[in-house]
PDB file of C-alpha atoms in Angstrom:
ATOM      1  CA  UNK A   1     -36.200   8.339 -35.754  1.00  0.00           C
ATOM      2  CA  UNK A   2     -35.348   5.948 -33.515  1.00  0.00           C
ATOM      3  CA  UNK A   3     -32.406   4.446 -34.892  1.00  0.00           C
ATOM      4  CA  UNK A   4     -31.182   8.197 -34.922  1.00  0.00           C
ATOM      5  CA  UNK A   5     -31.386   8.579 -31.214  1.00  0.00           C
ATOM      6  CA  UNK A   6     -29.716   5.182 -30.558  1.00  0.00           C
ATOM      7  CA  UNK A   7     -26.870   5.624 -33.028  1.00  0.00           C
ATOM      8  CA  UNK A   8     -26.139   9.310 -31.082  1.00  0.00           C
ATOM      9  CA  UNK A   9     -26.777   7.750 -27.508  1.00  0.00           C
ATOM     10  CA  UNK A  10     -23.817   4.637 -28.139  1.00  0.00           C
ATOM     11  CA  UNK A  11     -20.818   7.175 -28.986  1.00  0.00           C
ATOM     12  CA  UNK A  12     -22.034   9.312 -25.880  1.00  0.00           C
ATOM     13  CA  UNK A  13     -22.057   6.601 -23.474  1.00  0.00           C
ATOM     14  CA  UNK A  14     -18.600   5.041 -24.844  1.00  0.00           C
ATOM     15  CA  UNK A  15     -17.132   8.613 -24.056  1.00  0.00           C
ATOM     16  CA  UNK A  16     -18.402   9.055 -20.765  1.00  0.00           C
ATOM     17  CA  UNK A  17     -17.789   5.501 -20.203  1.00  0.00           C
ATOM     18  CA  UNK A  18     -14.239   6.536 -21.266  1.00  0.00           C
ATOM     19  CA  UNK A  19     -13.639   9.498 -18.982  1.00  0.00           C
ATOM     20  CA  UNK A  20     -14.898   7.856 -16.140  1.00  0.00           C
ATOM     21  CA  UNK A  21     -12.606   4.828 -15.896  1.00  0.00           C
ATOM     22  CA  UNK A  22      -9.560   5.922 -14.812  1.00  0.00           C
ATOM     23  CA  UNK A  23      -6.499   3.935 -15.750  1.00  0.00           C
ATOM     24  CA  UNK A  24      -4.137   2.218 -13.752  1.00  0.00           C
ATOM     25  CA  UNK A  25      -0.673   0.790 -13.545  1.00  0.00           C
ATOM     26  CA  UNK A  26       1.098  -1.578 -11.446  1.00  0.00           C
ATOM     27  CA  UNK A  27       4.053  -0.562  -9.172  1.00  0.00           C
ATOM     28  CA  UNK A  28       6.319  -2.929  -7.680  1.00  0.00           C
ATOM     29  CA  UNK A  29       8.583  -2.422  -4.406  1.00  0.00           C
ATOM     30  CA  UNK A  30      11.139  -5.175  -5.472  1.00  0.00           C
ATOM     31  CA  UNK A  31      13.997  -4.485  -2.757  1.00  0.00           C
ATOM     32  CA  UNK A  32      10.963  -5.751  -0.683  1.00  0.00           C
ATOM     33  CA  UNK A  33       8.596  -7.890  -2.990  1.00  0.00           C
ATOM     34  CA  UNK A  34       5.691  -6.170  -2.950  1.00  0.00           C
ATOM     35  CA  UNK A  35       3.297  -4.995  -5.915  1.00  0.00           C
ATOM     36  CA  UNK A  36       0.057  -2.271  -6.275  1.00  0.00           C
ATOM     37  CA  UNK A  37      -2.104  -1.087  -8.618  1.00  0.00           C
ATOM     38  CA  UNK A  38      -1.960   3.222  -8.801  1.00  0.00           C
ATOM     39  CA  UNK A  39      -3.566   5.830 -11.393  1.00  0.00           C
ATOM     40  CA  UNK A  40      -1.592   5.630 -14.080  1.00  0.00           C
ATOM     41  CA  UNK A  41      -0.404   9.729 -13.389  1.00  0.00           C
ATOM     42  CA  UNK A  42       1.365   8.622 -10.437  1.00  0.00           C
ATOM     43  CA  UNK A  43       4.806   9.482 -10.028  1.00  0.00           C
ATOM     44  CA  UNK A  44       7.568   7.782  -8.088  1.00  0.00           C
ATOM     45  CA  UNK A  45       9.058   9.434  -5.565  1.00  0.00           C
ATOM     46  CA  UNK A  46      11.554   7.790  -3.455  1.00  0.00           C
ATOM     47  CA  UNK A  47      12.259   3.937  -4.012  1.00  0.00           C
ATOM     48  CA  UNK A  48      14.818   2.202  -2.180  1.00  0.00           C
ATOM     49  CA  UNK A  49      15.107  -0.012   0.736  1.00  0.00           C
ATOM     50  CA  UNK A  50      14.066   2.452   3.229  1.00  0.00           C
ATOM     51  CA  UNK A  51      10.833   3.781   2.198  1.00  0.00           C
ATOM     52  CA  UNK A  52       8.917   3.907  -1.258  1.00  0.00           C
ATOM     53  CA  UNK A  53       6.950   7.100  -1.819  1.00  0.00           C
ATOM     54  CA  UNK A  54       4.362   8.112  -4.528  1.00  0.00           C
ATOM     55  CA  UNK A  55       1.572  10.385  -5.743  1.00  0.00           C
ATOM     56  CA  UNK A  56      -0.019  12.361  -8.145  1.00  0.00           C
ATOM     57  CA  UNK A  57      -2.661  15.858  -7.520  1.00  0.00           C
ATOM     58  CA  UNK A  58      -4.996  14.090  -5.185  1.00  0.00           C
ATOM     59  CA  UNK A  59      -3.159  10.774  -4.009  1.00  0.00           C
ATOM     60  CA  UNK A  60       0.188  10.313  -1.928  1.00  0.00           C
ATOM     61  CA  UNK A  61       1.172   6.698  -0.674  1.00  0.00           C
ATOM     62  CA  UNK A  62       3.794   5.947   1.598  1.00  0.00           C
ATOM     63  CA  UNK A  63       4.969   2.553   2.726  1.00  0.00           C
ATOM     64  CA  UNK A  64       7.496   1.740   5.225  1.00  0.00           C
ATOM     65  CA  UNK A  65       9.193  -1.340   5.965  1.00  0.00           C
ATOM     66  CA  UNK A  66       9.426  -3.190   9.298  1.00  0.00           C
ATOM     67  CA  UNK A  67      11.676  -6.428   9.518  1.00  0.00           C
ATOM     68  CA  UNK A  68      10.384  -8.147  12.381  1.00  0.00           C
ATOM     69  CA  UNK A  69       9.740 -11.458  12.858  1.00  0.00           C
ATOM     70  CA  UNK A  70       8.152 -11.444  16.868  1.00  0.00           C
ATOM     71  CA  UNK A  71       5.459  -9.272  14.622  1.00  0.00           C
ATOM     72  CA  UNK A  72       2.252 -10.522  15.513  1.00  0.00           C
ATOM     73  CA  UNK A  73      -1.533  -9.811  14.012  1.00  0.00           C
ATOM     74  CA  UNK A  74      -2.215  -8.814  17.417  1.00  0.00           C
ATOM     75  CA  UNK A  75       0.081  -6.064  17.666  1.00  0.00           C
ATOM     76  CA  UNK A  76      -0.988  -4.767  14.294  1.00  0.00           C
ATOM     77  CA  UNK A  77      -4.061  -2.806  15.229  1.00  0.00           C
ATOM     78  CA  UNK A  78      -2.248  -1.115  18.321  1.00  0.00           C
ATOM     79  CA  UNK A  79       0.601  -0.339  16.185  1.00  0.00           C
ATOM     80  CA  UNK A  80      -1.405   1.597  13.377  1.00  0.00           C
ATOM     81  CA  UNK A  81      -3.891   3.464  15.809  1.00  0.00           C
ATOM     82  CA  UNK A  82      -0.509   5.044  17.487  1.00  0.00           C
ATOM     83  CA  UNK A  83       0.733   5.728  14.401  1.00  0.00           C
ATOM     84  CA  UNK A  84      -2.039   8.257  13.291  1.00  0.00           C
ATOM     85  CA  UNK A  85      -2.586   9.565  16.895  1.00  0.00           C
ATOM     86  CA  UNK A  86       1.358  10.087  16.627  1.00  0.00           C
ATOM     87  CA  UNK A  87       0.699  12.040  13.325  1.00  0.00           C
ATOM     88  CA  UNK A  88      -1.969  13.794  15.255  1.00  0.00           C
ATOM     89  CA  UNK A  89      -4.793  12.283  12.994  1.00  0.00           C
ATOM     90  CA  UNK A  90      -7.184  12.635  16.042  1.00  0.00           C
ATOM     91  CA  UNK A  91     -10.923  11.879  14.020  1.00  0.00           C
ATOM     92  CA  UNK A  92     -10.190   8.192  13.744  1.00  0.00           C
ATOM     93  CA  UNK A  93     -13.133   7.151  11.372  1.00  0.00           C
ATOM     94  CA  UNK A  94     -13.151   3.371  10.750  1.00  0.00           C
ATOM     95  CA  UNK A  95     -11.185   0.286  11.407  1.00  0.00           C
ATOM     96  CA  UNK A  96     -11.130  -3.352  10.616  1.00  0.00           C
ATOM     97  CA  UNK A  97      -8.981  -5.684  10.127  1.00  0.00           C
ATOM     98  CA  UNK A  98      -7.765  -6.846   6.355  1.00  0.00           C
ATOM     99  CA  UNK A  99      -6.310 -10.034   4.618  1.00  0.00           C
ATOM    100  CA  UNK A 100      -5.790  -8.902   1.352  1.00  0.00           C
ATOM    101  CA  UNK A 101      -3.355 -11.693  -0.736  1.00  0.00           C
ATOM    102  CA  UNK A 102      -0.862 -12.898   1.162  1.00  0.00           C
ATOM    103  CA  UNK A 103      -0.889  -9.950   3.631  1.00  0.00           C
ATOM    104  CA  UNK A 104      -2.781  -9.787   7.322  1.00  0.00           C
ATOM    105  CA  UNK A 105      -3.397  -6.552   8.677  1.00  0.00           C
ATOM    106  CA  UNK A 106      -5.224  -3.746   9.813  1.00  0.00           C
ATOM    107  CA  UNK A 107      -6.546  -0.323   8.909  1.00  0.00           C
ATOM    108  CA  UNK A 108      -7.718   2.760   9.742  1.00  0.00           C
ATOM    109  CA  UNK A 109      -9.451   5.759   8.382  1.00  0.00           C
ATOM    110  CA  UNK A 110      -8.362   9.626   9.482  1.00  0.00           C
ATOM    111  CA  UNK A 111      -8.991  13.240   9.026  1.00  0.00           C
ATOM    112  CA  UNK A 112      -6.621  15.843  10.360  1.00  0.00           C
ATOM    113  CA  UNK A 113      -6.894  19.652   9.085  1.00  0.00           C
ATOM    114  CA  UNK A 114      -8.950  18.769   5.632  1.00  0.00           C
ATOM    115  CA  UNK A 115      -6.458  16.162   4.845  1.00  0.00           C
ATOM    116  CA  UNK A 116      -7.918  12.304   4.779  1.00  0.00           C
ATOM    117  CA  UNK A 117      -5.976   9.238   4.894  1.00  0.00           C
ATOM    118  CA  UNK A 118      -5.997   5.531   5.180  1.00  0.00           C
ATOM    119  CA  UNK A 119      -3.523   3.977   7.048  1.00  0.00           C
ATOM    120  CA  UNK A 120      -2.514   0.201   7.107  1.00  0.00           C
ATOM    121  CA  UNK A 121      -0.371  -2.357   8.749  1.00  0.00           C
ATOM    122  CA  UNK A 122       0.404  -5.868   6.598  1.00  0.00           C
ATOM    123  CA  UNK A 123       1.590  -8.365   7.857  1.00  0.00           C
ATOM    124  CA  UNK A 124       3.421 -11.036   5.063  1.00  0.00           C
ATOM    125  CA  UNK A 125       2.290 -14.200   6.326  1.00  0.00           C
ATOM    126  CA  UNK A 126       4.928 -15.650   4.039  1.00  0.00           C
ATOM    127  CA  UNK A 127       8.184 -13.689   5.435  1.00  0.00           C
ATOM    128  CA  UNK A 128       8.956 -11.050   8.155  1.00  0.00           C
ATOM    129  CA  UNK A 129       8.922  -8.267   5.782  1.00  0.00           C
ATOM    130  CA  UNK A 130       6.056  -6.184   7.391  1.00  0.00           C
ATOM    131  CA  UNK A 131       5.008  -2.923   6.141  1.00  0.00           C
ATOM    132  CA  UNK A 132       3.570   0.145   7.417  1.00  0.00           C
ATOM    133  CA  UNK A 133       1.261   2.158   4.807  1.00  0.00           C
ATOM    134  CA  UNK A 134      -0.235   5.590   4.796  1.00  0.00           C
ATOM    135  CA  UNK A 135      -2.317   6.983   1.616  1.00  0.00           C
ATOM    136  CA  UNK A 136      -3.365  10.481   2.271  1.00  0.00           C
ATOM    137  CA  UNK A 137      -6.051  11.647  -0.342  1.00  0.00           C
ATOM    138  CA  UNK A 138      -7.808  14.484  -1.269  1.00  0.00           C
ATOM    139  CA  UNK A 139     -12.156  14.865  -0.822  1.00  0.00           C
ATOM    140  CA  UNK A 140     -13.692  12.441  -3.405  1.00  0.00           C
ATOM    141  CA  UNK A 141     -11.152  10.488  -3.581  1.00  0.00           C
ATOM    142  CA  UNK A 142     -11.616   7.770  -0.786  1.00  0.00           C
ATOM    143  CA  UNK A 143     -12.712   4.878  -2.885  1.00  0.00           C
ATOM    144  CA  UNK A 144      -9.638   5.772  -4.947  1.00  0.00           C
ATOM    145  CA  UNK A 145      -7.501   5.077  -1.530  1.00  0.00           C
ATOM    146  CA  UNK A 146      -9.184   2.007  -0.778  1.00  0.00           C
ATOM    147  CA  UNK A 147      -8.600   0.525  -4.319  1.00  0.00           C
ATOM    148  CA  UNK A 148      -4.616   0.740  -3.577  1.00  0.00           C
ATOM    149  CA  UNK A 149      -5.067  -0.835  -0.446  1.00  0.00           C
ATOM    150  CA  UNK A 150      -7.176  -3.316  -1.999  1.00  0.00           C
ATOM    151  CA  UNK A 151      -4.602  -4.018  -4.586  1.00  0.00           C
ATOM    152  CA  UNK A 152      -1.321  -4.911  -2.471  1.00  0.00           C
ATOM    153  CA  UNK A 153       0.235  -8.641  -3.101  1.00  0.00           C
ATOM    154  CA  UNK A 154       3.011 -10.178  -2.117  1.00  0.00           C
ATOM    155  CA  UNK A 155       5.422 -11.844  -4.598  1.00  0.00           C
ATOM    156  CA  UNK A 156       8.549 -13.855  -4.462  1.00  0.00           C
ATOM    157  CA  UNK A 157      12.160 -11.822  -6.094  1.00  0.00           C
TER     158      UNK A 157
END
């Protein structure tokens, strides 16, 4: 009897296991040389030197570039606070400041009119390519958000 309940509980658990992971796929920005990890359902947008755009249902990234060199880490957190007050995000959540790879930077966390979003300054330590960065997501799907953030890198073309 036991060996019955084992043998039905491993194929259960490797489904659910299976449904809950969510897959993912890298996207690069190469006219700027930078890469991130998305759900795999995402769909491309607009890529070109300008701006790089992206989403799927619940998810929309946007990342802008910003060639400056006078750029410092201190202007970073100034710079994305005015951004989401300009984008009248007024319930300003959370902030910190990031290093993720070979990116400095700063975040913050919004809510305007049911819609949530994280929005990020990175600064390439390595170059004066310096990017603005604003995923808007849908309830639930915050630690989704975060994991892009958490996923940028910086990489030589």
């Amino acid at each position: 009897m036991k060996q019955t309940k084992r043998s039905l509980l491993t194929p259960l658990l490797l489904l659910f296991l299976a449904f809950g992971l969510q897959a993912q796929t890298d996207m690069i920005w190469d006219t700027h040389g930078v890469g991130f990890t998305v759900p795999d359902d995402f769909k491309i947008e607009a890529n070109n030197a300008e701006e790089f755009t992206a989403g799927n249902d619940a998810l929309y990234l946007s990342i802008l570039p910003i060639q400056d060199e006078w750029v410092t880490e201190d202007d970073l957190a100034d710079a994305v606070v005015t951004m989401a007050q300009e984008l009248k995000y007024d319930r300003i959540q959370e902030g910190d400041a990031i290093d993720i790879d070979d990116f400095t930077g700063y975040y913050i966390k919004g809510r305007k009119d049911g819609a949530n979003a994280v929005f990020f300054a990175l600064l390439d330590k390595e170059s004066s390519t310096n990017l603005i960065v604003v995923i808007v997501y849908a309830d639930d799907y915050e630690d989704d958000a975060v994991d892009i953030a958490a996923s940028f890198y910086a990489y030589d073309k």
